[in-house]
Amino acid sequence: MNEGAITRRRVLQVGAGSAMAAYLAACGGDGGGSADDRIAFKTWEDHYLPEQLKEMRRTKDITVKVSFADDNLTNFQQLKRGVDYDVVTADALWVPRFLEDGLIEPFDPAELSTWGNLYSAAREVPFWKEGSLYTCYPHAWSPHLLYYNPSEVRTPPDSWEALLDSRYRGKIVLAKEPNDILAKAGCATGAAKPFAMTDAEIDRARDYLVELKPNILKLAQAGAEELRAFSEGAAIISTILGFDLRIKEAGGPEAKGVLAKEGTIGFADGEMIVAASEKRGLIERFLEADFQPEWIAKRFLKYPHPMFDEKAYKLLVAQGHKELLDRLLYNRPELAFDEDQVALVAPPPNQSAYTDAFNEVFGA
Amino acid sequence: MRSTKSSVRSRIAEYGGLLPAAVLLGGCFGFALVLTVLYSFWQVVDFEVVPDWTLENYRYFFTVDTYVRTFVATLAMVTVATALTLAVAMPFAYWLTRYVSRRWRRRLLIVVVLPFFASYLLRVYAWLGILGQNGAINRFLQAVGVADEPVSILLFNRPAVVLVLVYLYFPFAVLALYVALEQFDWSQVTAAMDLGATGRVAARRVLLPQIRPGIVTAVIFVSIPMLGEYVTPLLVGGTKGVMIGNLVANFFDTGEYSRGAAAALLIAVFVVAIMVVFRRSLELAVPDDA
């Protein structure tokens, strides 16, 4: 046989070997810390700083492996399937849902030295309390404001109703979040609980969106799309979180934010301890290291939205950021839990009705 | 005994090459398909799919006209985009096979497939920079004095979606048509014209029937993936350029897997129907004795 010839057996061997190598490479570890001293942290991008994690590893001997969270639903379903995380982030009323399904375990706040740094409003949230225990460590919050370009929009659109004005035809850009959009429409049409609307309320919200649709340029999947549309002048109104600062950073036109008169939706999130995790002691050490005011202040400066840590607020004020802090409502944590003004993100009890209404509005 | 052993070995060798594909397609695609079919007949309760049998997921799509309307709009966009893709690809493939030397053909074909080296998302995003208000076209129009201010009709509508789809699927059409045209014996056209046929008649009665499998392949390669598109309409279509894939994606994004599965299967059934229609044309390409 010719030595250089490729035999069928050789092809199959190489193929199988390559497939196995590719599979092993794809399953590869993250190269830091053993599974025992490592925290598997499923969270949003703005909940940590890489340099903070390095520092944590160096000074506290805690290794953190971060996985980005897509949304509350995905986190919820992953935990239900038994994916191995130790700490998971969730929004507002999703937290009781995690607890209800036995996915998280409450903790005793008295055991955490950083707990006292929180605003009292964040320490007394009814839906995050379980007796004397707490179900999540409050991190940050923000209402969804209506942002507008003041050089194009003379009268500030301070209500959802104002967005229906025909002058804004094709000039509004919204984030593509079906439940959030329906809930905002619920705010516009006076729904009692925008994330738990009745069928009649959903019908009213849908009618509002049908009327609003001609004014919507696009539903943006990523913040960058909204920034681009706004920067180019294609859009003049947006509802993306922290839009004024992001657009400024991107070198776009000025954007001003207003709270809608009818109320708005908002997020308030925190870190939860996964019930199946056996690293309770390590997790508590991690939370204490994670919620040091100095690091919270640094996180705020990188991702500016209100945090629940009062000590970090004072630190930032001392650093000369008071105007920014107060403009973003950092000093008003009670607003996050004022149901008349802010409807916090929650899993709709009738999700299919929300999705159907959304599709029926935004289909062709 | 020996011959039985060698026969088994030869059988294994014969089907050995099939094994990886069978595992991949049977294990992954087959499993996913079965799961999708089951999901479409089950229900989602409290964000979990539960095996409670129902036809409601299918019934829903025929009772809400948004879906039928969106599907029809999608078909219209796909038909126009496929026709335009072929209209651009056919002359190009013809020129490539007839007037370009073999050496340069290969180079040009590499240029055609070059976009595949960039990510799909990046290629679609690039069009925002071309069609946007500060994009290349608007800058050009303003520079030559055709427009005083940016033209907004270039983006976030159906024509923008069709344009980007044509760009994305052009290489597939070119490759399929090039293969068909390269194998065609052009002396037949010459012979037909020698016998009195006009150029148009020769093309219609000699060339087209023989490259029909290539055209059908191009149509399939182009139109079927387009039917399932949702990223392109999402990025460049705005609220006016929505396709059925966007509505399906919304079901999955919000955990409504059963409705999403039913919608995806309805589209799949339609695709299979197209394949059945095109089957005859494809069979001509592979005669039984080949």
XYZ file of C-alpha atoms in Angstrom:
654
model
C 0.000 0.000 0.000
C 1.180 3.485 -0.747
C 2.332 5.020 2.525
C 1.052 8.415 1.601
C -2.426 7.198 0.686
C -5.294 8.068 3.008
C -7.203 4.977 4.027
C -10.858 4.976 4.929
C -10.003 3.759 8.430
C -7.552 6.640 8.845
C -10.191 9.152 7.735
C -12.662 7.777 10.268
C -10.029 7.758 13.020
C -9.012 11.344 12.326
C -12.652 12.418 12.070
C -13.571 10.801 15.378
C -10.440 12.171 17.046
C -11.096 15.699 15.796
C -14.718 15.581 16.882
C -13.715 14.424 20.359
C -11.025 17.128 20.584
C -13.482 19.807 19.515
C -16.019 18.551 22.036
C -13.493 18.548 24.867
C -12.306 22.026 23.909
C -15.888 23.290 23.932
C -16.435 21.811 27.383
C -13.184 23.256 28.697
C -13.002 24.872 32.126
C -12.332 28.496 32.911
C -8.894 27.821 34.292
C -9.274 29.338 37.720
C -9.913 27.892 41.151
C -11.199 24.466 42.010
C -14.941 23.754 41.976
C -14.990 23.805 45.797
C -13.712 27.337 46.324
C -15.379 28.849 43.281
C -18.637 30.774 43.141
C -20.696 30.210 39.992
C -22.371 33.593 39.571
C -25.130 34.050 36.988
C -25.757 37.747 36.633
C -26.160 40.817 34.431
C -23.118 42.563 33.030
C -23.407 45.581 35.349
C -23.260 43.548 38.574
C -19.517 43.109 38.718
C -16.247 44.579 37.576
C -13.479 42.260 36.331
C -10.911 44.097 38.471
C -13.113 43.557 41.505
C -13.180 39.822 40.900
C -9.399 39.771 40.565
C -9.074 41.664 43.822
C -11.509 39.278 45.490
C -9.440 36.336 44.419
C -6.197 37.926 45.566
C -7.309 39.244 48.933
C -10.228 37.012 49.949
C -9.272 33.806 48.162
C -12.699 33.687 46.489
C -12.794 32.708 42.830
C -15.843 33.812 40.916
C -16.932 32.360 37.589
C -19.403 34.742 35.974
C -21.990 33.689 33.393
C -24.063 36.378 31.762
C -27.773 36.184 32.377
C -30.053 36.568 29.369
C -33.240 37.294 31.246
C -35.147 36.287 34.361
C -37.038 33.548 32.584
C -33.868 31.861 31.309
C -32.279 31.997 34.768
C -35.434 30.551 36.270
C -35.615 27.717 33.764
C -31.921 26.921 34.054
C -32.175 26.599 37.820
C -35.225 24.396 37.415
C -33.226 22.147 35.103
C -30.550 21.902 37.788
C -27.830 23.997 36.166
C -25.106 24.400 38.732
C -25.004 28.005 39.974
C -24.359 29.315 43.480
C -25.591 32.895 43.176
C -28.146 34.097 40.638
C -29.489 37.594 39.975
C -33.190 38.285 39.470
C -35.534 41.221 39.163
C -38.083 42.352 41.718
C -41.104 40.051 41.686
C -39.275 37.244 39.971
C -37.519 36.648 43.309
C -40.659 35.346 45.124
C -41.231 33.127 42.082
C -37.784 31.550 42.497
C -38.542 31.048 46.192
C -41.964 29.544 45.523
C -40.349 26.879 43.345
C -37.724 26.113 45.985
C -34.870 27.312 43.785
C -33.373 29.783 46.242
C -32.784 29.848 49.963
C -33.366 32.886 52.178
C -30.517 34.151 54.319
C -30.218 35.925 57.626
C -29.244 39.532 56.860
C -27.897 39.962 60.389
C -25.031 37.667 59.429
C -23.812 39.999 56.686
C -21.661 42.913 57.806
C -22.580 44.998 54.743
C -26.349 44.727 55.225
C -26.503 47.873 57.354
C -25.089 49.900 54.441
C -28.370 49.542 52.548
C -31.101 52.167 52.546
C -33.839 51.180 54.990
C -36.311 51.103 52.067
C -34.305 48.251 50.572
C -34.126 46.387 53.866
C -37.898 46.313 54.318
C -39.250 45.139 50.976
C -42.263 42.923 51.742
C -41.940 40.682 48.704
C -38.246 40.056 49.411
C -38.829 39.118 53.065
C -39.443 35.645 54.379
C -40.111 36.037 58.080
C -36.962 37.470 59.583
C -34.956 36.269 56.595
C -34.368 37.907 53.219
C -34.553 36.276 49.793
C -32.165 38.484 47.832
C -29.423 40.985 48.497
C -30.726 44.258 46.944
C -28.394 45.605 44.280
C -29.843 48.314 42.013
C -33.024 49.744 40.570
C -34.276 52.233 38.045
C -37.552 53.440 36.583
C -37.952 53.422 32.804
C -38.013 57.105 31.890
C -39.139 58.709 28.675
C -36.051 60.175 27.046
C -36.335 62.797 24.348
C -34.095 64.964 22.235
C -34.845 68.536 23.452
C -33.699 70.135 20.216
C -36.344 68.144 18.302
C -39.079 67.813 20.937
C -40.161 71.213 22.279
C -42.742 70.035 24.815
C -41.368 67.267 27.036
C -43.422 64.096 26.461
C -44.189 63.517 30.119
C -46.871 60.887 29.614
C -47.441 57.716 27.620
C -50.434 59.447 26.088
C -48.146 62.146 24.665
C -46.310 59.525 22.609
C -49.413 59.079 20.463
C -48.911 62.546 18.970
C -48.680 62.246 15.181
C -45.648 64.566 15.226
C -43.665 61.585 16.491
C -44.545 59.358 13.544
C -41.692 56.883 13.053
C -39.591 58.697 15.642
C -39.835 56.471 18.710
C -37.568 53.553 19.432
C -38.337 50.980 22.124
C -36.365 48.057 23.491
C -37.740 44.765 22.171
C -39.070 43.404 25.455
C -42.628 42.122 24.874
C -43.676 42.063 28.535
C -42.155 45.474 29.280
C -43.835 47.046 26.254
C -47.218 45.575 27.193
C -46.728 46.708 30.788
C -45.890 50.253 29.660
C -49.051 50.218 27.580
C -50.787 49.034 30.747
C -49.435 52.092 32.582
C -50.723 54.264 29.747
C -54.205 52.799 29.959
C -54.538 52.712 33.727
C -54.010 49.018 34.443
C -53.924 48.283 38.172
C -50.987 45.879 37.885
C -49.223 46.343 34.541
C -47.387 43.003 34.832
C -50.540 41.126 35.840
C -53.231 42.634 33.662
C -56.672 41.168 33.236
C -57.911 40.273 29.757
C -59.840 43.544 29.539
C -56.762 45.522 30.571
C -54.649 43.667 28.018
C -57.200 44.567 25.340
C -56.910 48.234 26.282
C -53.116 48.016 26.308
C -53.199 46.386 22.874
C -55.431 49.145 21.505
C -52.980 51.717 22.833
C -50.074 49.951 21.130
C -51.969 49.694 17.843
C -52.378 53.462 17.985
C -48.734 53.934 18.979
C -47.285 51.570 16.362
C -47.050 54.102 13.479
C -44.914 56.257 15.746
C -42.480 53.422 16.516
C -39.509 53.341 14.204
C -38.227 50.033 15.468
C -38.023 47.659 18.382
C -34.348 47.456 19.204
C -32.797 44.174 20.245
C -29.646 45.849 21.551
C -29.023 49.230 23.177
C -26.530 50.060 20.426
C -29.346 50.109 17.872
C -31.291 52.667 19.893
C -28.186 54.777 20.344
C -27.513 54.702 16.618
C -31.091 55.626 15.692
C -31.070 58.475 18.211
C -27.602 59.716 17.261
C -28.531 59.820 13.587
C -31.725 61.686 14.297
C -33.886 58.828 13.006
C -35.437 58.587 16.480
C -36.095 61.381 18.942
C -37.763 59.490 21.801
C -36.511 56.391 23.586
C -37.166 54.502 26.794
C -33.900 52.603 27.224
C -32.484 52.608 30.748
C -29.877 55.291 31.456
C -30.253 56.503 27.897
C -29.169 60.110 28.534
C -25.785 59.035 29.855
C -25.245 56.357 27.265
C -26.041 58.698 24.397
C -23.706 61.310 25.850
C -20.942 58.726 26.124
C -21.579 57.730 22.494
C -21.206 61.362 21.400
C -24.860 61.679 20.352
C -27.276 64.558 20.874
C -28.551 65.581 24.300
C -31.309 63.402 25.777
C -33.502 64.421 28.695
C -35.514 61.988 30.773
C -38.953 62.437 32.350
C -41.142 60.212 34.475
C -44.452 59.480 32.780
C -47.397 60.988 34.654
C -49.388 57.756 34.489
C -46.544 55.885 36.160
C -43.943 53.637 34.598
C -42.284 50.295 34.941
C -38.956 49.720 36.622
C -36.474 47.144 37.717
C -35.088 46.419 41.161
C -32.703 43.521 41.308
C -30.585 41.573 43.724
C -28.495 38.460 44.207
C -30.131 35.265 45.413
C -28.529 32.212 47.014
C -29.277 29.041 45.070
C -30.901 26.431 47.302
C -28.989 23.554 45.750
C -25.606 25.178 46.400
C -23.554 23.626 49.164
C -21.234 26.611 49.528
C -23.290 28.696 51.914
C -20.318 29.989 53.947
C -18.375 30.895 50.833
C -21.415 32.611 49.304
C -21.885 34.822 52.343
C -18.199 35.777 52.247
C -18.655 36.505 48.538
C -21.690 38.731 49.121
C -19.829 40.715 51.764
C -16.870 41.157 49.438
C -19.122 41.999 46.500
C -21.155 44.646 48.314
C -18.289 46.748 49.645
C -19.314 50.423 49.163
C -16.060 51.258 47.365
C -16.784 48.677 44.680
C -20.458 49.618 44.450
C -19.380 53.216 43.865
C -17.054 52.074 41.083
C -19.806 49.969 39.535
C -22.158 52.957 39.651
C -19.667 55.131 37.813
C -19.323 52.535 35.083
C -23.023 51.632 34.880
C -24.879 54.671 36.244
C -28.218 53.693 37.705
C -29.404 53.928 41.311
C -27.970 51.357 43.718
C -29.515 50.395 47.045
C -26.342 51.001 49.064
C -26.539 54.247 51.043
C -22.920 54.148 52.131
C -21.807 54.030 48.506
C -24.071 57.038 47.836
C -22.304 59.041 50.548
C -18.957 57.988 49.181
C -19.940 59.131 45.699
C -21.280 62.437 47.043
C -17.921 62.974 48.734
C -16.298 62.357 45.366
C -18.407 65.152 43.840
C -21.083 63.167 41.986
C -24.165 64.465 43.863
C -25.812 66.102 40.864
C -25.586 62.899 38.794
C -26.692 60.698 41.699
C -29.770 62.755 42.461
C -30.685 63.223 38.833
C -30.732 59.456 38.476
C -32.885 59.196 41.640
C -30.222 57.298 43.617
C -31.308 59.313 46.668
C -34.946 58.193 46.347
C -34.900 54.400 46.871
C -38.434 54.441 48.260
C -39.646 55.366 44.766
C -38.637 51.889 43.554
C -41.298 50.365 45.797
C -44.001 52.995 45.302
C -46.615 50.987 43.417
C -48.458 54.108 42.309
C -45.455 55.315 40.349
C -43.378 52.279 39.452
C -44.592 48.823 38.451
C -41.712 46.489 39.124
C -40.801 43.737 36.690
C -42.696 40.528 37.403
C -43.521 37.243 35.674
C -46.999 37.731 34.176
C -49.379 35.060 35.475
C -50.912 34.924 31.974
C -47.792 35.053 29.830
C -49.448 33.684 26.697
C -51.974 36.542 26.709
C -49.067 39.033 26.851
C -47.163 37.355 24.009
C -50.272 36.995 21.866
C -51.179 40.661 22.316
C -47.622 41.727 21.497
C -47.502 39.618 18.328
C -50.943 40.749 17.240
C -49.806 44.369 17.449
C -46.357 44.003 15.938
C -47.148 41.461 13.227
C -47.511 42.701 9.662
C -16.766 -18.158 7.417
C -14.055 -15.914 6.141
C -16.287 -14.637 3.388
C -19.100 -13.878 5.884
C -16.657 -11.916 8.004
C -15.360 -9.981 5.064
C -18.899 -9.315 3.889
C -19.792 -7.848 7.290
C -16.608 -5.800 7.223
C -17.412 -4.570 3.764
C -20.927 -3.645 4.878
C -19.506 -1.679 7.828
C -17.068 0.046 5.508
C -19.894 0.818 3.122
C -21.990 2.523 5.765
C -19.131 3.840 7.915
C -19.126 7.152 6.129
C -22.806 7.592 6.853
C -22.408 7.152 10.591
C -21.242 10.663 11.630
C -23.953 12.354 9.575
C -26.570 9.891 10.794
C -25.587 10.536 14.410
C -25.584 14.287 13.896
C -28.793 14.529 11.906
C -30.644 11.670 13.581
C -29.483 12.521 17.067
C -29.641 16.288 16.938
C -31.985 17.270 14.137
C -34.271 14.252 14.532
C -34.497 14.642 18.284
C -35.148 18.383 18.004
C -37.819 17.790 15.382
C -39.604 15.172 17.472
C -39.447 17.479 20.476
C -40.829 20.364 18.412
C -43.723 18.216 17.181
C -44.519 17.103 20.730
C -44.249 20.628 22.117
C -46.647 21.884 19.470
C -49.332 19.555 20.823
C -48.559 20.220 24.489
C -49.203 23.237 26.680
C -47.122 25.715 28.609
C -48.301 26.082 32.164
C -46.487 28.479 34.433
C -43.428 28.694 32.149
C -43.143 24.928 31.890
C -44.118 22.681 29.001
C -46.490 20.035 30.271
C -47.632 17.021 28.235
C -51.321 17.943 28.170
C -52.440 17.238 24.607
C -54.156 20.035 22.717
C -54.779 21.361 19.216
C -55.224 24.868 20.562
C -51.718 25.964 19.491
C -52.593 25.263 15.869
C -56.156 26.517 16.082
C -54.895 29.840 17.428
C -52.924 30.665 14.258
C -55.949 30.208 12.050
C -58.182 32.349 14.233
C -55.935 35.403 14.485
C -55.486 37.125 11.155
C -52.182 38.758 12.168
C -50.343 35.510 11.552
C -51.909 34.821 8.176
C -51.251 38.436 7.172
C -47.656 38.285 8.381
C -47.101 34.969 6.621
C -48.472 36.332 3.364
C -46.282 39.433 3.745
C -43.299 37.159 4.416
C -44.051 35.104 1.297
C -44.308 38.264 -0.763
C -40.968 39.551 0.534
C -39.294 36.168 -0.009
C -40.689 35.885 -3.539
C -39.461 39.342 -4.496
C -36.096 38.809 -2.795
C -35.595 35.411 -4.457
C -36.506 36.775 -7.878
C -34.119 39.701 -7.453
C -31.343 37.452 -6.168
C -31.644 35.207 -9.209
C -31.961 38.186 -11.515
C -28.605 39.435 -10.269
C -26.931 36.049 -9.871
C -27.862 34.580 -13.257
C -26.137 37.189 -15.493
C -23.150 37.134 -13.159
C -22.839 33.319 -13.298
C -23.298 33.445 -17.073
C -20.589 36.052 -17.469
C -18.305 34.057 -15.186
C -18.648 30.829 -17.178
C -18.631 32.381 -20.649
C -16.211 35.258 -20.555
C -13.805 34.746 -17.675
C -10.710 32.556 -17.850
C -10.586 29.527 -15.576
C -7.849 31.110 -13.468
C -9.842 34.268 -12.846
C -13.098 32.364 -12.322
C -11.715 30.751 -9.187
C -10.555 34.089 -7.858
C -13.882 35.712 -8.538
C -15.731 32.845 -6.897
C -13.602 33.385 -3.806
C -14.629 37.041 -3.889
C -18.271 35.939 -4.089
C -17.978 33.761 -0.999
C -15.740 36.236 0.829
C -18.655 37.708 2.865
C -19.035 34.288 4.500
C -15.770 34.961 6.302
C -17.478 37.759 8.240
C -20.190 37.001 10.764
C -23.769 37.068 9.582
C -24.696 39.664 12.178
C -21.845 41.913 11.144
C -22.921 41.747 7.508
C -26.447 42.820 8.402
C -25.208 45.530 10.764
C -23.043 46.905 7.950
C -26.232 47.814 6.098
C -27.257 50.117 8.930
C -24.117 52.045 8.073
C -25.019 52.085 4.391
C -28.752 52.841 4.542
C -28.886 54.846 7.788
C -29.489 58.588 7.997
C -25.754 59.164 8.345
C -25.014 56.245 6.057
C -23.003 56.067 2.873
C -25.972 56.497 0.520
C -27.331 59.527 2.345
C -23.905 61.125 2.453
C -23.537 60.544 -1.269
C -26.995 61.962 -2.040
C -26.228 65.052 0.001
C -22.749 65.429 -1.482
C -24.060 65.420 -5.061
C -26.900 67.768 -4.122
C -29.756 65.319 -4.758
C -31.007 65.680 -1.179
C -30.717 68.568 1.260
C -31.294 66.446 4.311
C -30.988 62.720 5.086
C -33.527 60.513 3.355
C -35.275 58.294 5.885
C -37.042 55.907 3.506
C -33.947 53.787 2.926
C -34.178 51.920 6.219
C -36.741 50.275 8.509
C -39.195 49.072 5.891
C -39.810 46.084 3.627
C -37.627 47.223 0.701
C -34.680 47.481 3.117
C -35.295 43.903 4.269
C -35.528 42.663 0.671
C -32.322 44.465 -0.284
C -30.341 42.978 2.597
C -31.769 39.505 1.942
C -30.664 39.730 -1.709
C -27.172 40.686 -0.553
C -27.029 37.877 2.029
C -28.205 35.084 -0.268
C -26.583 36.171 -3.539
C -23.531 33.878 -3.072
C -25.758 30.786 -2.632
C -27.545 31.541 -5.875
C -24.309 32.246 -7.758
C -22.707 28.985 -6.650
C -25.736 26.876 -7.620
C -26.120 28.595 -10.999
C -22.403 28.584 -11.744
C -22.230 24.798 -11.293
C -25.188 24.332 -13.669
C -23.851 26.724 -16.305
C -20.329 25.375 -16.155
C -21.550 21.851 -16.929
C -23.665 23.021 -19.828
C -22.399 22.236 -23.316
C -22.603 25.603 -25.073
C -22.144 24.058 -28.507
C -25.800 23.006 -28.259
C -26.839 26.647 -28.311
C -24.581 27.243 -31.273
C -26.133 24.231 -33.032
C -29.655 25.491 -32.296
C -28.813 28.888 -33.727
C -27.197 27.285 -36.769
C -30.505 25.558 -37.317
C -32.336 28.875 -37.304
C -33.284 29.461 -33.684
C -32.993 33.001 -32.392
C -30.855 33.646 -29.313
C -33.954 33.963 -27.164
C -35.470 30.728 -28.461
C -32.185 28.850 -28.011
C -31.952 30.104 -24.448
C -35.546 29.162 -23.675
C -35.648 25.762 -25.397
C -32.071 24.524 -25.066
C -30.309 26.285 -22.213
C -33.055 26.746 -19.616
C -34.385 23.163 -19.600
C -30.880 21.850 -19.015
C -29.919 24.251 -16.252
C -33.340 24.057 -14.626
C -32.093 21.848 -11.767
C -29.465 24.517 -11.014
C -32.117 27.224 -11.004
C -34.377 25.147 -8.761
C -31.473 24.467 -6.404
C -30.718 28.187 -6.290
C -34.366 28.977 -5.543
C -34.408 26.402 -2.746
C -31.070 27.529 -1.270
C -32.244 31.124 -1.299
C -35.934 31.093 -0.524
C -36.143 28.490 2.221
C -33.641 30.101 4.603
C -35.247 33.470 3.830
C -38.606 32.151 5.025
C -37.151 31.583 8.471
C -35.280 34.893 8.658
C -35.766 37.009 11.747
C -32.474 38.796 12.394
C -32.491 40.822 9.175
C -36.072 42.096 9.571
C -35.358 42.811 13.218
C -32.318 44.953 12.438
C -33.287 46.707 9.226
C -37.038 46.169 8.960
C -38.303 48.245 11.873
C -41.972 47.817 12.712
C -42.911 47.814 9.008
C -40.634 44.993 7.852
C -41.658 42.227 10.249
C -41.529 38.641 8.984
C -43.183 35.524 10.394
C -39.859 34.429 11.935
C -39.996 37.455 14.236
C -43.336 36.390 15.649
C -42.062 32.843 16.172
C -38.981 34.213 17.953
C -41.229 36.271 20.239
C -42.962 33.089 21.395
C -39.665 31.481 22.320
C -38.300 34.652 23.938
C -41.251 34.743 26.304
C -41.284 31.036 27.115
C -44.334 30.226 24.978
C -42.643 27.183 23.493
C -45.803 25.332 22.466
C -47.151 28.189 20.361
C -43.658 28.782 18.964
C -43.285 25.110 18.062
C -46.667 25.040 16.315
C -45.830 28.168 14.314
C -42.406 26.790 13.370
C -43.959 23.519 12.224
C -46.583 25.259 10.124
C -43.771 27.069 8.319
C -41.881 23.772 7.991
C -44.937 22.103 6.456
C -45.127 24.912 3.931
C -41.432 24.442 3.098
C -41.948 20.705 2.618
C -44.837 21.507 0.285
C -42.512 23.714 -1.777
C -39.977 20.897 -1.898
C -42.627 18.489 -3.160
C -43.548 20.937 -5.892
C -39.906 21.281 -6.894
C -39.158 17.555 -6.617
C -39.798 16.818 -10.279
C -37.335 19.447 -11.360
C -34.700 18.066 -9.031
C -35.301 14.480 -10.139
C -34.462 15.483 -13.680
C -31.028 16.457 -12.471
C -30.259 13.013 -11.099
C -31.459 10.355 -13.492
C -31.991 6.910 -11.975
C -29.077 5.381 -13.845
C -26.613 8.087 -12.800
